[in-house]
JSON list of C-alpha atoms in Angstrom, two decimals:
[
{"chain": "A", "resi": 1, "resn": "UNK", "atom": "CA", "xyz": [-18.05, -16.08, -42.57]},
{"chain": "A", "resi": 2, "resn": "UNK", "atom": "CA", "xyz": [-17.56, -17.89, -39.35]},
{"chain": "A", "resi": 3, "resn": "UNK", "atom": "CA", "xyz": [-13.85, -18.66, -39.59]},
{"chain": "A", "resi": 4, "resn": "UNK", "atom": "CA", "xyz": [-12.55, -14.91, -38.56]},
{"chain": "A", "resi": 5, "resn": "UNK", "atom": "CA", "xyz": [-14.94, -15.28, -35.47]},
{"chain": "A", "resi": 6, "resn": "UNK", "atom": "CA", "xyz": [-14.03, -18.60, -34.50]},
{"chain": "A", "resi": 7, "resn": "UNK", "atom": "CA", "xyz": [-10.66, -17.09, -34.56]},
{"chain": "A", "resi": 8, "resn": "UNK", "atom": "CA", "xyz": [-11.07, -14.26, -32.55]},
{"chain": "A", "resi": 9, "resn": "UNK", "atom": "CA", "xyz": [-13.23, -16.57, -30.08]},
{"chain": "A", "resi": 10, "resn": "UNK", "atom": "CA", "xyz": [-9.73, -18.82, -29.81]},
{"chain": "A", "resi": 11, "resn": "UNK", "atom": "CA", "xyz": [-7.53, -15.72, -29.65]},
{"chain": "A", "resi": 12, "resn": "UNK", "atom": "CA", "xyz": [-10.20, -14.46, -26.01]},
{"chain": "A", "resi": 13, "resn": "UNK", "atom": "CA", "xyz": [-10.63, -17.69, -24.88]},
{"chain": "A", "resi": 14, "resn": "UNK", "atom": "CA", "xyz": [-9.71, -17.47, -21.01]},
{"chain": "A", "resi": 15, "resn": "UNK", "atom": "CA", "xyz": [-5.37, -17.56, -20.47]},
{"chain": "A", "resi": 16, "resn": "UNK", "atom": "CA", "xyz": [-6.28, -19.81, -17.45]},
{"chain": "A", "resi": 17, "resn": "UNK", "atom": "CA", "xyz": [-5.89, -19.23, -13.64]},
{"chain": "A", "resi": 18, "resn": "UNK", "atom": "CA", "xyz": [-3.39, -17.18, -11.92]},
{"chain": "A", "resi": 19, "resn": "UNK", "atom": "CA", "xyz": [-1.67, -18.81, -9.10]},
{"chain": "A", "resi": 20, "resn": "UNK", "atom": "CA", "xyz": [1.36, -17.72, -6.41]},
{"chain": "A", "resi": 21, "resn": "UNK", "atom": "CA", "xyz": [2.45, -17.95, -2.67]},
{"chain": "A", "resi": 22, "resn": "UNK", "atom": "CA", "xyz": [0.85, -15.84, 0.06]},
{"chain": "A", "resi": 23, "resn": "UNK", "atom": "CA", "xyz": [3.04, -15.37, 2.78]},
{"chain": "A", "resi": 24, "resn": "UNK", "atom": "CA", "xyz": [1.96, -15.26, 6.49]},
{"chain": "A", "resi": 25, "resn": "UNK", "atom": "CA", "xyz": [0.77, -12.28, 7.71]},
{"chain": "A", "resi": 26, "resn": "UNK", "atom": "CA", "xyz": [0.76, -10.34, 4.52]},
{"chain": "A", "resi": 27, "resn": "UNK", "atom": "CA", "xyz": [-1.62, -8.63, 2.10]},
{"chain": "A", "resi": 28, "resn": "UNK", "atom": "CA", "xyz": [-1.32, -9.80, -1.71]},
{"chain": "A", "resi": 29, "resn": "UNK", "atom": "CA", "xyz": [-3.42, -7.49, -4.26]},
{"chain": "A", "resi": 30, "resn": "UNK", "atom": "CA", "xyz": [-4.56, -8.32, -8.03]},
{"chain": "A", "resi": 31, "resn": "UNK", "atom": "CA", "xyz": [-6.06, -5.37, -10.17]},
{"chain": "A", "resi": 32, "resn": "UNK", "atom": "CA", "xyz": [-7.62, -5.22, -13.35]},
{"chain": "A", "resi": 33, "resn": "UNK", "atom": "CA", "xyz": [-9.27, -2.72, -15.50]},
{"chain": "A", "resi": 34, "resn": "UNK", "atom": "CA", "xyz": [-13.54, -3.45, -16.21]},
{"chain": "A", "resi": 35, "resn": "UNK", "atom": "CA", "xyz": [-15.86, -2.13, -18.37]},
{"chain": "A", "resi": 36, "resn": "UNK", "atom": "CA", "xyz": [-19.43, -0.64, -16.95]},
{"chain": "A", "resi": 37, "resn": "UNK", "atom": "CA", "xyz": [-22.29, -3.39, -17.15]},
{"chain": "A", "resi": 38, "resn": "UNK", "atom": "CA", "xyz": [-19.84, -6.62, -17.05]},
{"chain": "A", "resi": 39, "resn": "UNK", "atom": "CA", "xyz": [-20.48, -9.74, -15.72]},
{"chain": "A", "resi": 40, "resn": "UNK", "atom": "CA", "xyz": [-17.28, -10.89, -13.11]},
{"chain": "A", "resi": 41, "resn": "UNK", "atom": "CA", "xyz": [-17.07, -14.68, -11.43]},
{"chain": "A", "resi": 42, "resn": "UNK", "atom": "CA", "xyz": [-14.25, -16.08, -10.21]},
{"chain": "A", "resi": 43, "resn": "UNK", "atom": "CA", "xyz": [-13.04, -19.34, -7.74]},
{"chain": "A", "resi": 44, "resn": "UNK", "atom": "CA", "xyz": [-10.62, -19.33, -5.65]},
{"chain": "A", "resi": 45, "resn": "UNK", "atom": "CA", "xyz": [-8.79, -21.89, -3.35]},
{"chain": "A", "resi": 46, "resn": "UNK", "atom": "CA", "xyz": [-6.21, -21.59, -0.79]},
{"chain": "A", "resi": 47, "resn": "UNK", "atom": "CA", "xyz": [-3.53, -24.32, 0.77]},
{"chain": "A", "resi": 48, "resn": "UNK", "atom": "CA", "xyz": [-4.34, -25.11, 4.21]},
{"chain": "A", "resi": 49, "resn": "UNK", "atom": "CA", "xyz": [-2.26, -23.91, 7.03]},
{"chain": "A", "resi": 50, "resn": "UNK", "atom": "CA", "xyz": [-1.34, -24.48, 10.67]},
{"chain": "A", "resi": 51, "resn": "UNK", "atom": "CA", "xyz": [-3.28, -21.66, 12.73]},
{"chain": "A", "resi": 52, "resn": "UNK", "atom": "CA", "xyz": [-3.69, -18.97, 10.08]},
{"chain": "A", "resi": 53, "resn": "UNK", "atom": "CA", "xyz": [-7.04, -17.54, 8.77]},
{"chain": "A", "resi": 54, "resn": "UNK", "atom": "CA", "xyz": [-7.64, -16.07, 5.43]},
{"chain": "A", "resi": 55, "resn": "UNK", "atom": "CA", "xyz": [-9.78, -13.61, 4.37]},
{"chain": "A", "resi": 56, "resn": "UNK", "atom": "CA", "xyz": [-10.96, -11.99, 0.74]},
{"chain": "A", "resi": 57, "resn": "UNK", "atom": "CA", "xyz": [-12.18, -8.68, -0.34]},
{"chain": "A", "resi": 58, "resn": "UNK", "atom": "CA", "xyz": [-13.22, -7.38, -3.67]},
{"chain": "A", "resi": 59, "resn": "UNK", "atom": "CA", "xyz": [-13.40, -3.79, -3.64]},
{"chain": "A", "resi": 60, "resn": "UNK", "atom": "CA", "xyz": [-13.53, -0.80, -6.37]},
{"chain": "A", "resi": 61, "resn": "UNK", "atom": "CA", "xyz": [-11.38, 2.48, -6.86]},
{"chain": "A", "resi": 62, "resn": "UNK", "atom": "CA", "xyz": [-13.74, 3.86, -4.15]},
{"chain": "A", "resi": 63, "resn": "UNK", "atom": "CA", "xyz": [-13.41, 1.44, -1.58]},
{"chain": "A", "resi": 64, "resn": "UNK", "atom": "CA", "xyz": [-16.79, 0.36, -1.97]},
{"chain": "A", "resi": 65, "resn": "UNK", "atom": "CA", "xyz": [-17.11, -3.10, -1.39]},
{"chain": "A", "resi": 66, "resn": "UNK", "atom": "CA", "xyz": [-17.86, -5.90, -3.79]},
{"chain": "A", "resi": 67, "resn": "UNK", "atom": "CA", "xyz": [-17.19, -9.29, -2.01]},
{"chain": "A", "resi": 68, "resn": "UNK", "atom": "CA", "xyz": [-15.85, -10.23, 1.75]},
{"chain": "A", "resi": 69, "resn": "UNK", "atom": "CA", "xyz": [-14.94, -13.64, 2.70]},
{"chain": "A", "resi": 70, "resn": "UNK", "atom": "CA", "xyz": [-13.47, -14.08, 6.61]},
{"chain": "A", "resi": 71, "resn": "UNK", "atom": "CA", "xyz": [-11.93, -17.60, 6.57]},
{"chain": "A", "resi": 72, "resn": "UNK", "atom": "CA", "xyz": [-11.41, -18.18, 3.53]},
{"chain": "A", "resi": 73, "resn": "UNK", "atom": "CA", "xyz": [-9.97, -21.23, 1.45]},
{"chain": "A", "resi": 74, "resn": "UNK", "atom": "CA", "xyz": [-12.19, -22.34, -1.07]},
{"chain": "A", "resi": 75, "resn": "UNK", "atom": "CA", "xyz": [-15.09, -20.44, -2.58]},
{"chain": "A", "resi": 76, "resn": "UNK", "atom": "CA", "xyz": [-16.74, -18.52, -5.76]},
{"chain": "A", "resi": 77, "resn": "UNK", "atom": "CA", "xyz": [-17.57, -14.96, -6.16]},
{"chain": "A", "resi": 78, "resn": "UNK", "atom": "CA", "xyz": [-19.52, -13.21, -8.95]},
{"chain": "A", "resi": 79, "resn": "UNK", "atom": "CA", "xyz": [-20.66, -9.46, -9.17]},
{"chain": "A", "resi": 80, "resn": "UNK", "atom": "CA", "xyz": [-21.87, -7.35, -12.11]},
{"chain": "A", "resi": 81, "resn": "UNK", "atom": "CA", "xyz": [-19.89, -4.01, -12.67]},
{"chain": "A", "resi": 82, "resn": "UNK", "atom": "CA", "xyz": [-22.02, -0.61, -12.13]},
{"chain": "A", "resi": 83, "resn": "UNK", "atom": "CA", "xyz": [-19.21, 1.38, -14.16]},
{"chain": "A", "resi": 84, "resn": "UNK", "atom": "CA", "xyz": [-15.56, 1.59, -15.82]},
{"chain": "A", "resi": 85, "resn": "UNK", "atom": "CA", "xyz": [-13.36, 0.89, -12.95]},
{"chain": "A", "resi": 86, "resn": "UNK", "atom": "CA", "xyz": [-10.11, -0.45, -11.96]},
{"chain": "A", "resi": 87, "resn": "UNK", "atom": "CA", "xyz": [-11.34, -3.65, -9.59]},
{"chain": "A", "resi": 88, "resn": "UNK", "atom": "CA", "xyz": [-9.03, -4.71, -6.48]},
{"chain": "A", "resi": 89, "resn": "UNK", "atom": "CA", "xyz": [-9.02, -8.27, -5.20]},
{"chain": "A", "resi": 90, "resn": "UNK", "atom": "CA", "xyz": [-6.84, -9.06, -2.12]},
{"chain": "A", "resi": 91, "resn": "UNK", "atom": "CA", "xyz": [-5.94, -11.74, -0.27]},
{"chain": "A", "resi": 92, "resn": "UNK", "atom": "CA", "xyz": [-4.66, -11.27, 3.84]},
{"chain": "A", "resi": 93, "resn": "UNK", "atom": "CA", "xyz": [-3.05, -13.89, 5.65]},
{"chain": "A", "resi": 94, "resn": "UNK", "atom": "CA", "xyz": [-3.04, -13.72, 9.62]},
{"chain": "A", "resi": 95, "resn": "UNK", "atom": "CA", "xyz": [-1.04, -16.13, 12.15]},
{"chain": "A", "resi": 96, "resn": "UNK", "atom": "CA", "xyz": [-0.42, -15.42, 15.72]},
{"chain": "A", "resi": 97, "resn": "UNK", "atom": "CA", "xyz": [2.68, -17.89, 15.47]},
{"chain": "A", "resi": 98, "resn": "UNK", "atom": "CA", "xyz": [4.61, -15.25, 13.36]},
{"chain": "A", "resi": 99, "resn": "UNK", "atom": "CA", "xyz": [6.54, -15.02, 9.79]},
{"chain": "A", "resi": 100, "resn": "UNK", "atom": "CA", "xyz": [9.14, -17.58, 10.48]},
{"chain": "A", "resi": 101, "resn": "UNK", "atom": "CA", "xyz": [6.83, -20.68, 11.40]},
{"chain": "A", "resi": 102, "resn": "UNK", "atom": "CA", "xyz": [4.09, -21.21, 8.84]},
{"chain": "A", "resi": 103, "resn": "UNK", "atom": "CA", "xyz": [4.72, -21.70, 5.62]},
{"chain": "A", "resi": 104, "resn": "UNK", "atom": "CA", "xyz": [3.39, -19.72, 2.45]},
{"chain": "A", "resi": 105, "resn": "UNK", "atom": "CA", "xyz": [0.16, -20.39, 1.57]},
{"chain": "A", "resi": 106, "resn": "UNK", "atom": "CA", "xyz": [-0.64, -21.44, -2.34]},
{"chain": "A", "resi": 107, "resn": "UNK", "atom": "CA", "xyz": [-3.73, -19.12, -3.72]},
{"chain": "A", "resi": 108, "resn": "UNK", "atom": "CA", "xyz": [-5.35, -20.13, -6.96]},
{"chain": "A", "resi": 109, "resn": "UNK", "atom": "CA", "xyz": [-7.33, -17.59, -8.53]},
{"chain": "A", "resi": 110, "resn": "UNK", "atom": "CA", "xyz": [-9.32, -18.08, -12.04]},
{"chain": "A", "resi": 111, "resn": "UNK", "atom": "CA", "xyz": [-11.32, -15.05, -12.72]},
{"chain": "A", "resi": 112, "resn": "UNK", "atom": "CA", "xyz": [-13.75, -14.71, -16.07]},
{"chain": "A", "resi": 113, "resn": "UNK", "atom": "CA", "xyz": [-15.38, -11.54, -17.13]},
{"chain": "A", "resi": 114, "resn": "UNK", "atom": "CA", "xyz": [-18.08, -10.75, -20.12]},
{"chain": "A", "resi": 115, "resn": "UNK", "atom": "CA", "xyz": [-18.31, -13.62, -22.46]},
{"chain": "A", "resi": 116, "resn": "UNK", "atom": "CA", "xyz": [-15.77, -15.69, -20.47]},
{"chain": "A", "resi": 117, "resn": "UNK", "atom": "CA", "xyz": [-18.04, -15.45, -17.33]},
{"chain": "A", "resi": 118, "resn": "UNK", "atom": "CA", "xyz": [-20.73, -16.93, -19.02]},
{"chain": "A", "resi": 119, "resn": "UNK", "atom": "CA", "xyz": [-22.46, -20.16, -18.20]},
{"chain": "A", "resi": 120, "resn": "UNK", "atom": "CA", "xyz": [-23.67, -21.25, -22.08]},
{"chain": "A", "resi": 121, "resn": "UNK", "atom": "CA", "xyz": [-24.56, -24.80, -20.85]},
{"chain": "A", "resi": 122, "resn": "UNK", "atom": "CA", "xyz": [-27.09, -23.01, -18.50]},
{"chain": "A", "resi": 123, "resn": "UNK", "atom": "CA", "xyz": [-28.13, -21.19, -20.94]},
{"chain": "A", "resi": 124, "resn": "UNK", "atom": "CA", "xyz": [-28.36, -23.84, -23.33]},
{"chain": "A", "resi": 125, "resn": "UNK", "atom": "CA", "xyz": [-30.47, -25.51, -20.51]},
{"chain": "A", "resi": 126, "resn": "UNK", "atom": "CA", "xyz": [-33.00, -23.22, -19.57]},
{"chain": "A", "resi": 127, "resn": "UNK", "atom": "CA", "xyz": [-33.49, -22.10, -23.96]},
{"chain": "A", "resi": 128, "resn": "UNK", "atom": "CA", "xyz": [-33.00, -25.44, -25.28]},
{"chain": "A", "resi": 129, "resn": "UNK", "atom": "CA", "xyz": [-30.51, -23.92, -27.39]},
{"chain": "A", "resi": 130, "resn": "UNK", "atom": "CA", "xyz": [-28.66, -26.70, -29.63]},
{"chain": "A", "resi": 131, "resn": "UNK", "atom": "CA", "xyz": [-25.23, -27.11, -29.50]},
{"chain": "A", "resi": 132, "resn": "UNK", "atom": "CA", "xyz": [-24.81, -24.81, -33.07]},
{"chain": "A", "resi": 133, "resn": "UNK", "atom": "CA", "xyz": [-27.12, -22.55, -31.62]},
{"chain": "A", "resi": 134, "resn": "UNK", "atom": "CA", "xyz": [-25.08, -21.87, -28.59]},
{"chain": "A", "resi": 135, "resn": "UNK", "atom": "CA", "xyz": [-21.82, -21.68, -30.37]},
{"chain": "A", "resi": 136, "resn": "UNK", "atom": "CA", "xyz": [-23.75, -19.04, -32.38]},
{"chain": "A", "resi": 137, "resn": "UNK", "atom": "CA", "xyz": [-24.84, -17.13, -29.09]},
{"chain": "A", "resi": 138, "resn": "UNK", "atom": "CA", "xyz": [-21.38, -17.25, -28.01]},
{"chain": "A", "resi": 139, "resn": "UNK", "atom": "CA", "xyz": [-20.32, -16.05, -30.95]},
{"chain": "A", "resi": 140, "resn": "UNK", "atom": "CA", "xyz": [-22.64, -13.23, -31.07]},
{"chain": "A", "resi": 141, "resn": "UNK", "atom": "CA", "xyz": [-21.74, -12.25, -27.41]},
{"chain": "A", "resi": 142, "resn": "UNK", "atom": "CA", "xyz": [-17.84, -12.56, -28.48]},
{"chain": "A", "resi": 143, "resn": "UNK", "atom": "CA", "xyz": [-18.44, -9.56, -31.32]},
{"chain": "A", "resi": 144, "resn": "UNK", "atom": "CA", "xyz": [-20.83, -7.84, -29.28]},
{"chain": "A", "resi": 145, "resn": "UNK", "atom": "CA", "xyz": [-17.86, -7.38, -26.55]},
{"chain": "A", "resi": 146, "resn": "UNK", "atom": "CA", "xyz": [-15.24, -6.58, -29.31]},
{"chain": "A", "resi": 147, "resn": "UNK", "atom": "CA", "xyz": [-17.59, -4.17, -30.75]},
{"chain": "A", "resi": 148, "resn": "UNK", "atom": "CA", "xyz": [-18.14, -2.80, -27.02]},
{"chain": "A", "resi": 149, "resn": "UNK", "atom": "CA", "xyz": [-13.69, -2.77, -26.53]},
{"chain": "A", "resi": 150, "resn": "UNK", "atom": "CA", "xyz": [-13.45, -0.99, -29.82]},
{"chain": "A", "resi": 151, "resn": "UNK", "atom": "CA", "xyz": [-16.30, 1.73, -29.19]},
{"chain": "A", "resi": 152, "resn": "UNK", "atom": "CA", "xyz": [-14.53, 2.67, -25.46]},
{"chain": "A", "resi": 153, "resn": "UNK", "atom": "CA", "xyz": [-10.85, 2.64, -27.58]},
{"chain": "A", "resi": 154, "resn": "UNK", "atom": "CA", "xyz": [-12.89, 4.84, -30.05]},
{"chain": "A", "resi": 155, "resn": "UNK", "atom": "CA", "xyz": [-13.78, 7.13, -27.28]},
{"chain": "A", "resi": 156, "resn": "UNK", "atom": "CA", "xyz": [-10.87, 6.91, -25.39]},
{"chain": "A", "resi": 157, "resn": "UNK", "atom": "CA", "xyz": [-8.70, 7.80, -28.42]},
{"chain": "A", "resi": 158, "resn": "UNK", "atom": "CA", "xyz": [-10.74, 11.50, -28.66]},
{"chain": "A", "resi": 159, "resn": "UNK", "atom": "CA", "xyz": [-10.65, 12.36, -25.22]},
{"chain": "A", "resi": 160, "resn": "UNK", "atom": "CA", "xyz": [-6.62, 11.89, -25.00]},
{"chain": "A", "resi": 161, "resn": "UNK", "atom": "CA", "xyz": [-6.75, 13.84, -28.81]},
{"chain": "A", "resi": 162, "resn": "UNK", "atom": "CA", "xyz": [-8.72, 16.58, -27.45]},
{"chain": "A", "resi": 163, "resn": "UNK", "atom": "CA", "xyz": [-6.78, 16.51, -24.29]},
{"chain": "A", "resi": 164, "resn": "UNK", "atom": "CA", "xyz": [-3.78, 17.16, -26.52]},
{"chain": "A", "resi": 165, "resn": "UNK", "atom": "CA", "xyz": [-5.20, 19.79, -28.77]},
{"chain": "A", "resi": 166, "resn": "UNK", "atom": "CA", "xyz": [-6.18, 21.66, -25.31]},
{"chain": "A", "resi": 167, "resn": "UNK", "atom": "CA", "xyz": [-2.83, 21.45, -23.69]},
{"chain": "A", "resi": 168, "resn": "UNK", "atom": "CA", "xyz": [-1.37, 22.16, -27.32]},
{"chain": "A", "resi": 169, "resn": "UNK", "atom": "CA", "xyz": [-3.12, 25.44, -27.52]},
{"chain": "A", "resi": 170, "resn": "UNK", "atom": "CA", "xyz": [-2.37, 25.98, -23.63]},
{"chain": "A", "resi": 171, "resn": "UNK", "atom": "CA", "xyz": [1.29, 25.64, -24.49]},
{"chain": "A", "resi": 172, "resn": "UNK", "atom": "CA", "xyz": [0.98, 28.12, -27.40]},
{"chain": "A", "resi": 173, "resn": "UNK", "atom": "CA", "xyz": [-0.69, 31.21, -25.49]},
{"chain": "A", "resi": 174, "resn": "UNK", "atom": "CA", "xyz": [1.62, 30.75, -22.91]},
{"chain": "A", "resi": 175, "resn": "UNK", "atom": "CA", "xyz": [4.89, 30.85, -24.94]},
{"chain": "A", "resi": 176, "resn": "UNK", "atom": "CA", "xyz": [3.28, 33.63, -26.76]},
{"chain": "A", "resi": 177, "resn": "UNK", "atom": "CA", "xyz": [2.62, 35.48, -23.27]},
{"chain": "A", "resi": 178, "resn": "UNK", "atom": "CA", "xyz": [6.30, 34.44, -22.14]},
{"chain": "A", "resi": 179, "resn": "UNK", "atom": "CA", "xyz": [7.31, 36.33, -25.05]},
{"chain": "A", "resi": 180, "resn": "UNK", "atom": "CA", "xyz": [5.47, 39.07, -25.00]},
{"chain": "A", "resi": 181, "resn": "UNK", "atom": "CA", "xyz": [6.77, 39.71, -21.64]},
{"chain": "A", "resi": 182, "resn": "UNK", "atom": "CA", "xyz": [10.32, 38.72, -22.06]},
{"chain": "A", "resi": 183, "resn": "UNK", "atom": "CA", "xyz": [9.86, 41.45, -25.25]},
{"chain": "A", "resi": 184, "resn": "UNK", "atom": "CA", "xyz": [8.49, 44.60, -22.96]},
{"chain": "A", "resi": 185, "resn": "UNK", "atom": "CA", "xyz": [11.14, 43.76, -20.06]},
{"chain": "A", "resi": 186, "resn": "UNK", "atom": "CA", "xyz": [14.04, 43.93, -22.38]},
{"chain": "A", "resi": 187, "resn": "UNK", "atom": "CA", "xyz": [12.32, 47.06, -24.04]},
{"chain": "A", "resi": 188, "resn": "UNK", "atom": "CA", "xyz": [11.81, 47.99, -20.48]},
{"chain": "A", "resi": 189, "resn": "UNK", "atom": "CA", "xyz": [15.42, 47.38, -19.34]},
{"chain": "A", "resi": 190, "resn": "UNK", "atom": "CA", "xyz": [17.03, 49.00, -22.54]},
{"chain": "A", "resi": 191, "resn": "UNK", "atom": "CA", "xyz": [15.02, 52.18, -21.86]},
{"chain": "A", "resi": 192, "resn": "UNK", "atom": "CA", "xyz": [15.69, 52.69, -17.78]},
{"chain": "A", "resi": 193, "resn": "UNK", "atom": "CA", "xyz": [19.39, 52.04, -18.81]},
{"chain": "A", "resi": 194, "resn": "UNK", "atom": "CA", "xyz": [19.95, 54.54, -21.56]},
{"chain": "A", "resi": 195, "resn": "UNK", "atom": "CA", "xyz": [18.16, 56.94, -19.30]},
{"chain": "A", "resi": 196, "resn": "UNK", "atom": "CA", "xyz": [20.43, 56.06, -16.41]},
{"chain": "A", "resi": 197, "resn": "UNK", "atom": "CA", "xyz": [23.40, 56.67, -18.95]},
{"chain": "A", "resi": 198, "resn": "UNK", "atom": "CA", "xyz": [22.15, 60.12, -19.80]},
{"chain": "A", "resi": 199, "resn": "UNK", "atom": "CA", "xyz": [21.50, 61.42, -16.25]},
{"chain": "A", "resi": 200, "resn": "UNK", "atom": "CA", "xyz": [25.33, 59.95, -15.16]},
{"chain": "A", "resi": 201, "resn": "UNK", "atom": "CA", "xyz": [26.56, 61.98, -18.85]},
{"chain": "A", "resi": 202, "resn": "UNK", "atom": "CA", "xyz": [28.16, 58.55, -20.46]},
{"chain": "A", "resi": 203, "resn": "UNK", "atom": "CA", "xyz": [26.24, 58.87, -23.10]},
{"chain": "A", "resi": 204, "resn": "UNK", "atom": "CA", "xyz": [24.41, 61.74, -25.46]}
]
């Protein structure tokens, strides 16, 4: 019974940090897509320098905001998500020397959410949880996510389906109205034209 979990626990384990070059006085932006009542940490280090500052900010779709660091290089973050949202994290660089004499910066970035955010040896701490015990809470946290990802897809799925049955039927009425009038203007035009013919005597 435990082998399809263990598998799907290898197949979310974390794909590791995300790293690449900040250049000097510029704005670098990472988003991603978080369910509502989700637990986010991350760490984050940036390469020193010469006369440059740093700064962080976590904010959500509406600009509300979830994390500031001025002067940043090296830190952790960690915030709980009110609702579904797409989640912005952005690094700014800032040198009075200008572009052309400091070198790109190097930003490391690992960032967990849900069951990868975690802290089971805490856990394990403060329950006195054995080691099979926490693999088992892990476990149980792992399905209760999937479970969670599969419910939204669920509900997802019939809002775009009903979406489509209500454009669907949109489309219909109005290609049946586009007809309907395309019908009485040719009926229309056919008529004004054969009486135009008969006042002018072409026609009986």
């Amino acid at each position: 019974m435990l082998t399809p979990l263990l598998l799907l626990l290898v197949l979310f384990e974390p794909a590791g940090s995300i790293t690449f070059y900040l250049p000097v006085n510029s704005r670098r932006c990472l988003r991603e897509e978080i369910h509502k009542d989700v637990l986010v940490t991350g760490e984050y280090q940036i390469s020193e320098a010469p006369n440059t500052r740093n700064s962080l900010q976590i904010k959500d779709s509406s600009s509300h905001m979830l994390y500031s660091k001025e002067n940043a290089s090296k830190g952790k973050f960690a915030f709980t998500t009110e609702d579904y949202d797409m989640f912005e994290v952005c690094f700014e660089s800032k040198s009075p020397m200008g572009t052309g004499r400091v070198p790109d910066q190097l930003v490391n970035l690992d960032m967990k959410h849900g069951v990868e955010a975690k802290n089971y040896e805490e856990i394990a701490k403060v329950e006195k949880l054995k080691p099979l015990e926490v693999e088992l809470r892990r476990l149980e946290d792992l399905s209760e996510s999937i479970v969670n990802d599969f419910a939204y897809m669920k509900k997802r799925e019939e809002e775009m389906r009903d979406t489509n049955e209500s454009t669907s039927s949109r489309v219909l009425y109005f290609s049946i109205f586009s007809m309907c009038c395309l019908t009485g203007l040719a009926t229309w035009q056919v008529l004004y034209l054969r009486r135009f013919f008969k006042a002018k005597k072409l026609i009986e």
